[in-house]
mmCIF file of C-alpha atoms in Angstrom:
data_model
loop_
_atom_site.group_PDB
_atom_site.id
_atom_site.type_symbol
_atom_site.label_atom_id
_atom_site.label_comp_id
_atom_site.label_asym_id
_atom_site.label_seq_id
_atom_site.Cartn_x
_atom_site.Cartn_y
_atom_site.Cartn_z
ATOM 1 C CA UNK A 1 22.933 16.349 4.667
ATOM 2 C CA UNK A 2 22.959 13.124 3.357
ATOM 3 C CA UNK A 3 23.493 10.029 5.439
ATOM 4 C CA UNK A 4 23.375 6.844 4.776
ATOM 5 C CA UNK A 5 20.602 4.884 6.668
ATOM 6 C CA UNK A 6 18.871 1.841 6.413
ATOM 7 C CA UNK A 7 14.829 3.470 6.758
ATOM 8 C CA UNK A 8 12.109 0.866 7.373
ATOM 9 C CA UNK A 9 10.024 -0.229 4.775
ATOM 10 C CA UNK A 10 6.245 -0.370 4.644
ATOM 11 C CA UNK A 11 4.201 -2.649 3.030
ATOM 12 C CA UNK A 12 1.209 -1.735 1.178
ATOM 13 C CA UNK A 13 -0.587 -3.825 4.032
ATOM 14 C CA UNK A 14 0.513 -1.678 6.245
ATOM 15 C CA UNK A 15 0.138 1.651 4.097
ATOM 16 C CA UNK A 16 -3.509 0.648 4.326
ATOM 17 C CA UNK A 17 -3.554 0.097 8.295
ATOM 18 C CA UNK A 18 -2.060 3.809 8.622
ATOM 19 C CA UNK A 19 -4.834 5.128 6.709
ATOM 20 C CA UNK A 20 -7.256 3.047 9.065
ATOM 21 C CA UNK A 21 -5.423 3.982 12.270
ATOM 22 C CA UNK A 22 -5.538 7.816 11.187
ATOM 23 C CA UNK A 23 -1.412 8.018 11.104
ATOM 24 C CA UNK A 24 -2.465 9.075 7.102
ATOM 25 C CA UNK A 25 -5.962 11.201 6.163
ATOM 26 C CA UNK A 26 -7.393 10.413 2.858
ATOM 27 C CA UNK A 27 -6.020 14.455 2.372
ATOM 28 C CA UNK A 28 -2.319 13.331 2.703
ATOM 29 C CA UNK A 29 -0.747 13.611 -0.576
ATOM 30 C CA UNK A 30 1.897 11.060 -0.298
ATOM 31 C CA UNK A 31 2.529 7.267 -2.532
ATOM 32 C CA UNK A 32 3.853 4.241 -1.206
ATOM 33 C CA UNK A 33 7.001 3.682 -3.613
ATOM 34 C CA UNK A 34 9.073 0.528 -2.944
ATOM 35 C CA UNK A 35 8.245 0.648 0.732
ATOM 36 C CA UNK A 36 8.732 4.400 1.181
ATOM 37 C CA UNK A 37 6.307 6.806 1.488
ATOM 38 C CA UNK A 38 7.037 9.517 -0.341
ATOM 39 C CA UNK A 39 5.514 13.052 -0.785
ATOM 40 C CA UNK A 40 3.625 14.146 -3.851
ATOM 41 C CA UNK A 41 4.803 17.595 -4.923
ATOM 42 C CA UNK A 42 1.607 20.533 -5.127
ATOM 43 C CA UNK A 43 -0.486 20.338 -8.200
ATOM 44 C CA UNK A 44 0.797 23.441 -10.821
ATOM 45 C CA UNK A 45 -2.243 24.884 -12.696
ATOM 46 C CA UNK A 46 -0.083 23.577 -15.981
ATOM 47 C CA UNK A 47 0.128 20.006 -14.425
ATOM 48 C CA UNK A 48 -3.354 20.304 -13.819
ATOM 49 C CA UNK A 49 -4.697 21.323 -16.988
ATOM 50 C CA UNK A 50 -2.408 19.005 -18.648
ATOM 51 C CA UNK A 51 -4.325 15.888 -17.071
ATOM 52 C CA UNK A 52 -7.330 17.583 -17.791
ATOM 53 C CA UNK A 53 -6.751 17.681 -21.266
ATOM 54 C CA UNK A 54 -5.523 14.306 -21.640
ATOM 55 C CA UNK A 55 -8.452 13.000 -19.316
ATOM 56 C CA UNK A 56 -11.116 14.378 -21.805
ATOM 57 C CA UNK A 57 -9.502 13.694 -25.119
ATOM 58 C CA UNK A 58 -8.542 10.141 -24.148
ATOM 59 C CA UNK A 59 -12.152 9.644 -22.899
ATOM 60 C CA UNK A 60 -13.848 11.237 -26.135
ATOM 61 C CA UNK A 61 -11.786 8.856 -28.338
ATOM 62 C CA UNK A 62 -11.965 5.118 -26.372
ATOM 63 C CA UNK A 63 -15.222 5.710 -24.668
ATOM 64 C CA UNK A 64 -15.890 2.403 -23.412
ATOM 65 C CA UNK A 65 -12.853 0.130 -24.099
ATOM 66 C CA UNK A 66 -10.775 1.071 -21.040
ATOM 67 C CA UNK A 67 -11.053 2.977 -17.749
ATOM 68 C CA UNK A 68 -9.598 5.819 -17.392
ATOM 69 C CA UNK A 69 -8.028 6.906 -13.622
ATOM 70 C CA UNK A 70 -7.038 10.332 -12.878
ATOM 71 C CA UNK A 71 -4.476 10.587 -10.107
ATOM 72 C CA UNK A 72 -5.504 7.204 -8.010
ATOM 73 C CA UNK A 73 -4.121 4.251 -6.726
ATOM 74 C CA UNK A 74 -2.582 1.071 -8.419
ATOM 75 C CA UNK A 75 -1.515 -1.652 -6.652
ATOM 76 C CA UNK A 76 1.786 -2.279 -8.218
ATOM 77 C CA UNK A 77 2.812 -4.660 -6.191
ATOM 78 C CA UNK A 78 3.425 -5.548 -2.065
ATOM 79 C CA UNK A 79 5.134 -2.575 -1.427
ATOM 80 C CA UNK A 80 4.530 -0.035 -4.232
ATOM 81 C CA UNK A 81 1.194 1.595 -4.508
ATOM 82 C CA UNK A 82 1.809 4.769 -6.442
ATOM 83 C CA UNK A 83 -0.942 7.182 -7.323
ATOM 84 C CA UNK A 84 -0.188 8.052 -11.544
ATOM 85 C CA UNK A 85 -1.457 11.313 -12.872
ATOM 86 C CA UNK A 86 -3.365 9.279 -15.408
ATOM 87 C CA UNK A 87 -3.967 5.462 -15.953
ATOM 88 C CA UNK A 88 -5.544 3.428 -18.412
ATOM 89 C CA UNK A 89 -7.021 0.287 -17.536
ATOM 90 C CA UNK A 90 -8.948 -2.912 -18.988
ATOM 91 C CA UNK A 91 -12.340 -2.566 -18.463
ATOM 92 C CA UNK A 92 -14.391 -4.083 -15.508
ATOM 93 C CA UNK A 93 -18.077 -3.406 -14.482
ATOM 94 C CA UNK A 94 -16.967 -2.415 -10.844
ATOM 95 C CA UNK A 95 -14.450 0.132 -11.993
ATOM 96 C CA UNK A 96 -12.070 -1.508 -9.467
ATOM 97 C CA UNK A 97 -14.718 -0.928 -6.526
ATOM 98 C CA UNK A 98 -13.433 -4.435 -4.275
ATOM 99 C CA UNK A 99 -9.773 -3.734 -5.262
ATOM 100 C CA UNK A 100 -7.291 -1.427 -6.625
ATOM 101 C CA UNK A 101 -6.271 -2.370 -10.217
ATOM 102 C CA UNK A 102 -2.758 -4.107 -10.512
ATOM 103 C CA UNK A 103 -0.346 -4.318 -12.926
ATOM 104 C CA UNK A 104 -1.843 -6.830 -15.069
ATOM 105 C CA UNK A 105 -4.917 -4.563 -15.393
ATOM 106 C CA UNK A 106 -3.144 -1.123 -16.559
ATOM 107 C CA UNK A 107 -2.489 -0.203 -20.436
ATOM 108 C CA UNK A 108 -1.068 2.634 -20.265
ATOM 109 C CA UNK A 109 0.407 5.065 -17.249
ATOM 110 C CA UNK A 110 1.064 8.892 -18.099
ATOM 111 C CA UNK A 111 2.895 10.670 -15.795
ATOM 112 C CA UNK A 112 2.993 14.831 -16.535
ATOM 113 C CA UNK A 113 6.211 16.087 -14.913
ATOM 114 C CA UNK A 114 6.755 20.042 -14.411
ATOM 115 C CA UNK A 115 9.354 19.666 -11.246
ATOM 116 C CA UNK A 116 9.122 16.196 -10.244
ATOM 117 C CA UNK A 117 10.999 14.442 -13.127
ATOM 118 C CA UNK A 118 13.246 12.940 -10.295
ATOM 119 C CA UNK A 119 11.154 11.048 -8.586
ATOM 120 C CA UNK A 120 9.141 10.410 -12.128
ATOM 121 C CA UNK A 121 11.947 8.717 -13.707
ATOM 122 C CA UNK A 122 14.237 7.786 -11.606
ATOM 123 C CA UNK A 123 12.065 6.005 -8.967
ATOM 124 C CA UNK A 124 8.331 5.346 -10.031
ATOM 125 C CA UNK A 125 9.596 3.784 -14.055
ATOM 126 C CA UNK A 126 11.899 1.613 -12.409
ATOM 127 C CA UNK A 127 8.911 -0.124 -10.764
ATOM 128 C CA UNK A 128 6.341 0.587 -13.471
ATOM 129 C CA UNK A 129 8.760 -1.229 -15.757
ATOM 130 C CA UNK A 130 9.746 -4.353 -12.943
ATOM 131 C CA UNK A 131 5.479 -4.756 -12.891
ATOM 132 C CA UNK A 132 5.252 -4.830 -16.036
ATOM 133 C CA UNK A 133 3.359 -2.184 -17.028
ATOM 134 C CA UNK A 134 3.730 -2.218 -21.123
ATOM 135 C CA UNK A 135 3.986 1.100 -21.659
ATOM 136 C CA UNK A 136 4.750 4.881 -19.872
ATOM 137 C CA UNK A 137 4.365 8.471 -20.807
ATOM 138 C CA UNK A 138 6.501 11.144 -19.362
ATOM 139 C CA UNK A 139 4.721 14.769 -20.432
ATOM 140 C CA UNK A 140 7.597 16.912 -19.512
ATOM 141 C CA UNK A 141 5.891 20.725 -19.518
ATOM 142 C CA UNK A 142 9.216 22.846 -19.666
ATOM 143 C CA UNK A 143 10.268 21.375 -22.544
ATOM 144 C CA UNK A 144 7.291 20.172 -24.563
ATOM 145 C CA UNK A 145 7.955 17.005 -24.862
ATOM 146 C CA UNK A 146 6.899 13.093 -24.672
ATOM 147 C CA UNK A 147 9.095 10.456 -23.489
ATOM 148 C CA UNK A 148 7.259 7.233 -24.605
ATOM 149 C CA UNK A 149 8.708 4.144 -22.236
ATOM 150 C CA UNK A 150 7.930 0.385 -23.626
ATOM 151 C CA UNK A 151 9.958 -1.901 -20.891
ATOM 152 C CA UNK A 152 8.755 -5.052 -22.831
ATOM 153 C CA UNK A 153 10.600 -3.648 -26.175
ATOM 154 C CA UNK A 154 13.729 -1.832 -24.888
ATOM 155 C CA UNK A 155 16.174 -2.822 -22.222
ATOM 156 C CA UNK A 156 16.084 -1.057 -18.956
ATOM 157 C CA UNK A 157 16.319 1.463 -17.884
ATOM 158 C CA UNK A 158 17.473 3.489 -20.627
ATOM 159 C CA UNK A 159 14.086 2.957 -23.160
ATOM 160 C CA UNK A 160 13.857 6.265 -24.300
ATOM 161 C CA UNK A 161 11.922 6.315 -27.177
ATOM 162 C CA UNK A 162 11.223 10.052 -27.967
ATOM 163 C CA UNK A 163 9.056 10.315 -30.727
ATOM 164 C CA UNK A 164 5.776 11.681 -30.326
ATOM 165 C CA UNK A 165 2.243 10.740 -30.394
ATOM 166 C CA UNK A 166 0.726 7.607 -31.381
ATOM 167 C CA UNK A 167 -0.389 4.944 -29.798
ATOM 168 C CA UNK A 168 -0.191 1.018 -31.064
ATOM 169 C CA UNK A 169 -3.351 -0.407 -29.772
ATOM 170 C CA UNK A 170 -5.663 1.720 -31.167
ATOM 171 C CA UNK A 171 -6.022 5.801 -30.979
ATOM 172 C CA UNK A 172 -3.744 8.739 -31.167
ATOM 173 C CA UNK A 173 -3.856 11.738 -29.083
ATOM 174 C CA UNK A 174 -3.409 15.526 -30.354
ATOM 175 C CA UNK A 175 -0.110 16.258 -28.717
ATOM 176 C CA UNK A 176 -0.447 20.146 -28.972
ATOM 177 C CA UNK A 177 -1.575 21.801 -25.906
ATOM 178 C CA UNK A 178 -0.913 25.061 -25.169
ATOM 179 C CA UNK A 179 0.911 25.353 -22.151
ATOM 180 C CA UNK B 1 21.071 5.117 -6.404
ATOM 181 C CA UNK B 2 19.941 8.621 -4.938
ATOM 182 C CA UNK B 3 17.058 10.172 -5.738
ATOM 183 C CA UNK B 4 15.725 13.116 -4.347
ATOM 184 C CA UNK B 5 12.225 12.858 -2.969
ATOM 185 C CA UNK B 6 10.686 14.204 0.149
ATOM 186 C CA UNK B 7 9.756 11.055 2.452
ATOM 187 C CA UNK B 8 6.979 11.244 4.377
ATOM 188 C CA UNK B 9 7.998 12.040 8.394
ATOM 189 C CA UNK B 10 6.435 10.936 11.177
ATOM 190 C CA UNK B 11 5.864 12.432 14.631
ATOM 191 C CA UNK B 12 6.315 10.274 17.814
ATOM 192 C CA UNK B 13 2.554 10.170 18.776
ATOM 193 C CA UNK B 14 2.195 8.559 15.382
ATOM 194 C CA UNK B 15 5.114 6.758 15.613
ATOM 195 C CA UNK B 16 3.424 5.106 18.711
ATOM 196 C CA UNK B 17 0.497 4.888 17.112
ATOM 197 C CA UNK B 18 1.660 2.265 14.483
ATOM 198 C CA UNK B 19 3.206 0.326 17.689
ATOM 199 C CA UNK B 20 -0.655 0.465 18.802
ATOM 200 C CA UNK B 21 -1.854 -1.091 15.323
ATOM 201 C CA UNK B 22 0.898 -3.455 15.137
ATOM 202 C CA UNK B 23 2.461 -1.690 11.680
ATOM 203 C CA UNK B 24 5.701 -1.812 14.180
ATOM 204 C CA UNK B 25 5.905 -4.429 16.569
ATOM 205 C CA UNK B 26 7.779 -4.190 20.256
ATOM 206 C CA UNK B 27 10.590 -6.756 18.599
ATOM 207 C CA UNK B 28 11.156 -4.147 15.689
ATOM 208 C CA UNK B 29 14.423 -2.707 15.981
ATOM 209 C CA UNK B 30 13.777 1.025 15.011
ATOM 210 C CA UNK B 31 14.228 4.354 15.972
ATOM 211 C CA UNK B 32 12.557 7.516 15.184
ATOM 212 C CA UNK B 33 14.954 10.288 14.113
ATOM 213 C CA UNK B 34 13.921 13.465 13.115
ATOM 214 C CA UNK B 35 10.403 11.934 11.944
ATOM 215 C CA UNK B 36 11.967 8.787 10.034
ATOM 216 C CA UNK B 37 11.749 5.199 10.964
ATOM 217 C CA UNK B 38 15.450 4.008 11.007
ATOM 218 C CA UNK B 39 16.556 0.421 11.302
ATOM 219 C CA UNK B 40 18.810 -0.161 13.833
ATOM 220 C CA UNK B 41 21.896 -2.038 12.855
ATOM 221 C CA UNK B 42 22.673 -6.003 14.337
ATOM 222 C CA UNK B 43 24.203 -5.773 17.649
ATOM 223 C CA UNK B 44 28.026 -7.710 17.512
ATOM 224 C CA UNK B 45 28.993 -9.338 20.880
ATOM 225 C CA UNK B 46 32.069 -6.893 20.891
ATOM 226 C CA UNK B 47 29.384 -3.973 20.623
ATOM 227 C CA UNK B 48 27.050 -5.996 22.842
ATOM 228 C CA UNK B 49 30.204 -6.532 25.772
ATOM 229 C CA UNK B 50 30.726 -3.282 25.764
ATOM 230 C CA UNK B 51 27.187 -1.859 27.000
ATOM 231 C CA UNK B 52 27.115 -4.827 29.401
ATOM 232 C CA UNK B 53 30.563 -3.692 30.420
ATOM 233 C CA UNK B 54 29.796 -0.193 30.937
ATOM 234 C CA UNK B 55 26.432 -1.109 32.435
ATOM 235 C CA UNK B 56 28.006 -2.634 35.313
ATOM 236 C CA UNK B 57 30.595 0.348 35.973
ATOM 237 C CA UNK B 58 27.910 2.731 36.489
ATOM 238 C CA UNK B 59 25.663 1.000 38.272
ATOM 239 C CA UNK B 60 28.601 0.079 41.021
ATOM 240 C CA UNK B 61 29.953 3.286 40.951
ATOM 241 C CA UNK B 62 26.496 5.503 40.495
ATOM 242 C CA UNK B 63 24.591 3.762 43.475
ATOM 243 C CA UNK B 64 21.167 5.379 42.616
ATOM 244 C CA UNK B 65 22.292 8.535 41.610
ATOM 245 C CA UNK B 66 21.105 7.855 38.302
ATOM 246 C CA UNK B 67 18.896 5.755 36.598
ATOM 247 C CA UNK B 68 21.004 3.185 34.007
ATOM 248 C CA UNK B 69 19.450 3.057 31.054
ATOM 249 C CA UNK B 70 20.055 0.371 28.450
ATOM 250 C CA UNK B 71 18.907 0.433 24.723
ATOM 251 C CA UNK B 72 15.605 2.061 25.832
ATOM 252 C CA UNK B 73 14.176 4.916 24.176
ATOM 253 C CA UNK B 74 14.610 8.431 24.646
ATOM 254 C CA UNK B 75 11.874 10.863 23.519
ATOM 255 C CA UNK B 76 14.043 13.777 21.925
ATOM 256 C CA UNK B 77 11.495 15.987 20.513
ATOM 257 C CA UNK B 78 8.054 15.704 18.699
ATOM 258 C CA UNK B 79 9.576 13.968 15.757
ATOM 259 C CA UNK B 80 13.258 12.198 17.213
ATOM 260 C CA UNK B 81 12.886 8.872 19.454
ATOM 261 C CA UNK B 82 16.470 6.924 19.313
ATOM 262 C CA UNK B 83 17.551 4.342 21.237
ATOM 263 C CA UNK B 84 20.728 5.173 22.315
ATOM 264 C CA UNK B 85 22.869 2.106 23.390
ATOM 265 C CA UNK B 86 23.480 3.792 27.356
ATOM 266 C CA UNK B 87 21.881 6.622 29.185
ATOM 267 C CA UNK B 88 22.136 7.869 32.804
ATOM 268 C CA UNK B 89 19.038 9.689 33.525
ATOM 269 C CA UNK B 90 17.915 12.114 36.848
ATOM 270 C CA UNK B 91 17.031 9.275 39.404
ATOM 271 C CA UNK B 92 13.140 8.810 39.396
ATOM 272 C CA UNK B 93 10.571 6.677 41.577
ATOM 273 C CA UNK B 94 9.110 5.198 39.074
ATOM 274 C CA UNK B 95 11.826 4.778 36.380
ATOM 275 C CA UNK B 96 10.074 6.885 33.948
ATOM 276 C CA UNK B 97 7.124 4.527 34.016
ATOM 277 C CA UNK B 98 4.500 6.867 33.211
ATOM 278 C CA UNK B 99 6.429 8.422 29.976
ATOM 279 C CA UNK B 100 9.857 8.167 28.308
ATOM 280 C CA UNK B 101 12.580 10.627 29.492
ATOM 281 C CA UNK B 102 12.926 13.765 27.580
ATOM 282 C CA UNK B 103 15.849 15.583 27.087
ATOM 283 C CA UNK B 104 15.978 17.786 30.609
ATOM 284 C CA UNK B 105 15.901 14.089 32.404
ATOM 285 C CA UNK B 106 19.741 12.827 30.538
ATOM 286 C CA UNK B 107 22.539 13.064 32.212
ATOM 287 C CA UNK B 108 25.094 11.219 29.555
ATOM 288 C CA UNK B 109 24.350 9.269 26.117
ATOM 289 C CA UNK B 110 26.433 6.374 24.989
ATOM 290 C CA UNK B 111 26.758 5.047 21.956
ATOM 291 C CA UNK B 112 28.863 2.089 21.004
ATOM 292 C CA UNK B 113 29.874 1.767 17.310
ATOM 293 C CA UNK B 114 32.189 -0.765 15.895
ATOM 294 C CA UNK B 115 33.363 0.522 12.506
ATOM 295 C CA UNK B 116 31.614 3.651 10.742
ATOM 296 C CA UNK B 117 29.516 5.866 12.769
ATOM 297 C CA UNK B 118 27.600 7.669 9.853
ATOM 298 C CA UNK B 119 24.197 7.479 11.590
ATOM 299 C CA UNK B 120 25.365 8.106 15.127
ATOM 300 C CA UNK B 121 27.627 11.162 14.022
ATOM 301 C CA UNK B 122 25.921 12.490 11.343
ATOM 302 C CA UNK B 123 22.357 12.103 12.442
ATOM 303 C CA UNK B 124 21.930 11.271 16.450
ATOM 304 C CA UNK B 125 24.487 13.155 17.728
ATOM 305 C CA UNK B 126 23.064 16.920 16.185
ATOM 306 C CA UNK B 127 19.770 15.837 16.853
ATOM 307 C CA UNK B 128 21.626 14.987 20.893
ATOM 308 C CA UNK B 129 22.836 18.480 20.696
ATOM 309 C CA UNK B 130 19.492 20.020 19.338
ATOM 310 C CA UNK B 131 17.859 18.734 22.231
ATOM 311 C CA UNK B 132 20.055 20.028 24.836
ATOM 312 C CA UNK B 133 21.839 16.561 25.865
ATOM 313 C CA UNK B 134 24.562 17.645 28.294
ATOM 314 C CA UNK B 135 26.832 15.114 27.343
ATOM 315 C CA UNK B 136 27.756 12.378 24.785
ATOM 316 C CA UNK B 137 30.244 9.431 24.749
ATOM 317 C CA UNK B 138 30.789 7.167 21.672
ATOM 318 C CA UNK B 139 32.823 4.109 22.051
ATOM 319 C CA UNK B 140 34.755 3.353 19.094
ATOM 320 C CA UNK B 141 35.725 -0.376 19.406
ATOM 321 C CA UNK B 142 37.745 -0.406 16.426
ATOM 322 C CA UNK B 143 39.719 2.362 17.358
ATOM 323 C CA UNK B 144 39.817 1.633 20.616
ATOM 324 C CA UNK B 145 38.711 5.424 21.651
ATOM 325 C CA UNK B 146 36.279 7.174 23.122
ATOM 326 C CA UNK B 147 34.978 10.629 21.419
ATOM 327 C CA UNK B 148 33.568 12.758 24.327
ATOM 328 C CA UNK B 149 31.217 15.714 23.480
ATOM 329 C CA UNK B 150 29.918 18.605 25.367
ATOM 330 C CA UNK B 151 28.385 22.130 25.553
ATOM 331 C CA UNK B 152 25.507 21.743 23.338
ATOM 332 C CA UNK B 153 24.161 24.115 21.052
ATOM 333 C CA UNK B 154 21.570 24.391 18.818
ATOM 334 C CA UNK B 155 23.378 22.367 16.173
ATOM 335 C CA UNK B 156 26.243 20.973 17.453
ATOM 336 C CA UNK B 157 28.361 20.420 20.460
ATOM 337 C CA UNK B 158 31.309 23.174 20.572
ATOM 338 C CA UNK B 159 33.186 20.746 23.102
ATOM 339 C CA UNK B 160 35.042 17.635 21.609
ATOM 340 C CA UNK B 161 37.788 15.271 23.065
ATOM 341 C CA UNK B 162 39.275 12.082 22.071
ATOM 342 C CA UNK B 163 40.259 10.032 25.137
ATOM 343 C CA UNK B 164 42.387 6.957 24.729
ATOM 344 C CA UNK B 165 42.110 3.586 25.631
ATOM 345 C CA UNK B 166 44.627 4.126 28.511
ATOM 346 C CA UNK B 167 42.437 7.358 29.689
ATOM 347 C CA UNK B 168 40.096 7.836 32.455
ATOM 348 C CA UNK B 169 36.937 9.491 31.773
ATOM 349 C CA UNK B 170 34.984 11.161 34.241
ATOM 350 C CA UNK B 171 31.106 12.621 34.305
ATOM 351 C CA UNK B 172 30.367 15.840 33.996
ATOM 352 C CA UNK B 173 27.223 15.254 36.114
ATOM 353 C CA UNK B 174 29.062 13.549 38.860
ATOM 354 C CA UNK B 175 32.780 14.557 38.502
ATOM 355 C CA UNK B 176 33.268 11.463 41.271
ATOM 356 C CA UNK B 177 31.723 8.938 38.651
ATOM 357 C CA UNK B 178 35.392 8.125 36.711
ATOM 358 C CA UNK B 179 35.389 5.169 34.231
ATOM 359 C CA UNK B 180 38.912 3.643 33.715
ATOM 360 C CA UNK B 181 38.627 3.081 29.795
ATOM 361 C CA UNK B 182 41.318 0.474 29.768
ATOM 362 C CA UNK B 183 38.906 -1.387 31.860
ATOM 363 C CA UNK B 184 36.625 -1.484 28.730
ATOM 364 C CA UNK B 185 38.926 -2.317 26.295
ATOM 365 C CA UNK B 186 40.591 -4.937 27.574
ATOM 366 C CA UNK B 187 37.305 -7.007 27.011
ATOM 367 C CA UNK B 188 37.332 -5.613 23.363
#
């Protein structure tokens, strides 16, 4: 049943307080996406592995010139503090310790998708691209396939760019994965 | 532009619990129905004369039978606290000081609505009838009608009647209790 209502809107202020006041655990699998807190779906052993793979072969090949985050917070902006399946970030000493990273700090975002496109695409690219963030991967598992996602190059929100691979600042990844 | 995702829903304790913290403050205008936080629309003066109207009626003609209730919260279930705009509830000494009503102490809801009633008769009213709410008015202003429903069940209410603006309406509860509807409207 679909109504339409007008649901309040947190900010991530306020996302944080919940934590504090024990209304959210630490164990709640949920994001803060333009004000609404929103469910993460289960973790599929494909999803999984996916990150896993891209976690250590991203790691092997820039070692120390960014950070890589697996499935934590950025703080996109006063109401949006999604929780990527992968980040890339500039480097900092702290790793982030006093602050979540923001926009301005991420490189690269990957998102692996196996039922969640909708929320994926629809909601969390919209505000990766409004932030700023220069570029997004979509690893779709049914199909195989990359979406690359450069807001800064292509008008939103239809930048589909769907070639594969390659990356302009610096590395490539092996795309093939068994899945 | 709809998007399918599974919001996180709250329960009333925690719903109370951000009124504690100050995440929601007593001059927010929410509601909690079935575990979301809803805003509450801006009350019109029509909407507004209307409650104050009806307000007065029953508290003539009620004389401590029942406990007016106005624009206060009802505490549904574990996850639904609205606000409806009008309530009679089983008289009490202490006004329901020591916790909200729940659904056993309602007598009648009202709810006023000017134009579209999406949220009141899409989303309050099964979530009236899931609780076990004997009866439920809404005031069309608009229209200038009342839709009366009755005879909950566990989804909906298997009773509905339109009553007029030249209609009397009288309580279930307290079959004495009659409110002359042209008396409303004409302030309308």
């Amino acid at each position: 049943m679909s109504v339409a209502v007008s649901r309040r809107l947190f900010t991530v202020d306020q996302y944080h307080e919940m934590a504090r006041s024990g209304i959210l655990s630490e164990d709640d699998r949920v994001e803060l996406l333009a004000g609404e807190i929103v469910e993460m779906s289960p973790i599929g052993s494909r999803h999984a592995s996916c990150v896993d793979r891209l976690t250590k072969t991203i790691t092997m090949q820039i070692e120390n010139s960014a950070i890589v985050r697996v499935q934590s917070p950025i703080r996109l902006g006063p109401r949006s503090e999604p929780q990527p399946d992968l980040a890339l970030l500039k480097p900092r000493a702290d790793f982030y310790a006093q602050a979540h990273p923001g926009p301005q700090d991420v490189l690269l975002i990957i998102e692996v998708a196996e039922t969640s496109t909708d929320t994926d695409r629809k909601l969390k690219l919209p505000l990766y691209a409004k932030t700023g963030i220069p570029e997004v991967w979509i690893f779709e598992l049914f199909t195989k396939q990359v979406d690359l996602y450069n807001p800064k190059a292509i008008s939103l929100p239809a930048g589909v760019s769907a070639r594969q691979g390659g990356f302009e600042s610096g590395f490539s990844i092996d795309l093939i994965y068994e899945v | 532009m709809p998007v399918a995702v599974s919001r996180r829903l709250f329960t009333v304790d925690q719903y109370h619990k951000m009124a504690r913290s100050g995440i929601l403050s007593e001059d927010d205008r929410v509601e909690l129905l079935a575990g979301e936080i809803v805003d509450m629309s801006p009350i019109g003066s029509r909407h507004a004369a209307c409650v104050k109207c009806l307000n007065q009626i029953f508290n003539e003609s009620l004389q401590g039978q029942a406990v007016v209730s106005v624009q206060d919260p009802i505490r549904l279930g574990p996850r639904s606290e609205p606000q409806p705009d009008l309530a009679l509830l089983k008289p009490r000494a202490d006004f329901y000081a020591n916790a909200h009503p729940g659904p056993q102490d309602v007598l009648l809801i009202i709810e006023v609505v000017e134009t579209s009633a999406e949220v009141d008769r899409k989303l309050k009213l099964p979530l009236y009838a899931k609780a076990g709410i004997p009866e439920v008015w809404i005031f069309e202003l608009s229209a200038k009608k009342v839709e009366v429903y009755r005879n909950p069940s566990a989804r909906k209410y298997l009773v509905s009647e339109t009553y007029t603006k030249k209609q009397t309406l009288s309580l279930q509860a307290y079959p004495h209790v009659n409110v002359d509807l042209s008396e409303v409207f004409r302030i309308i």
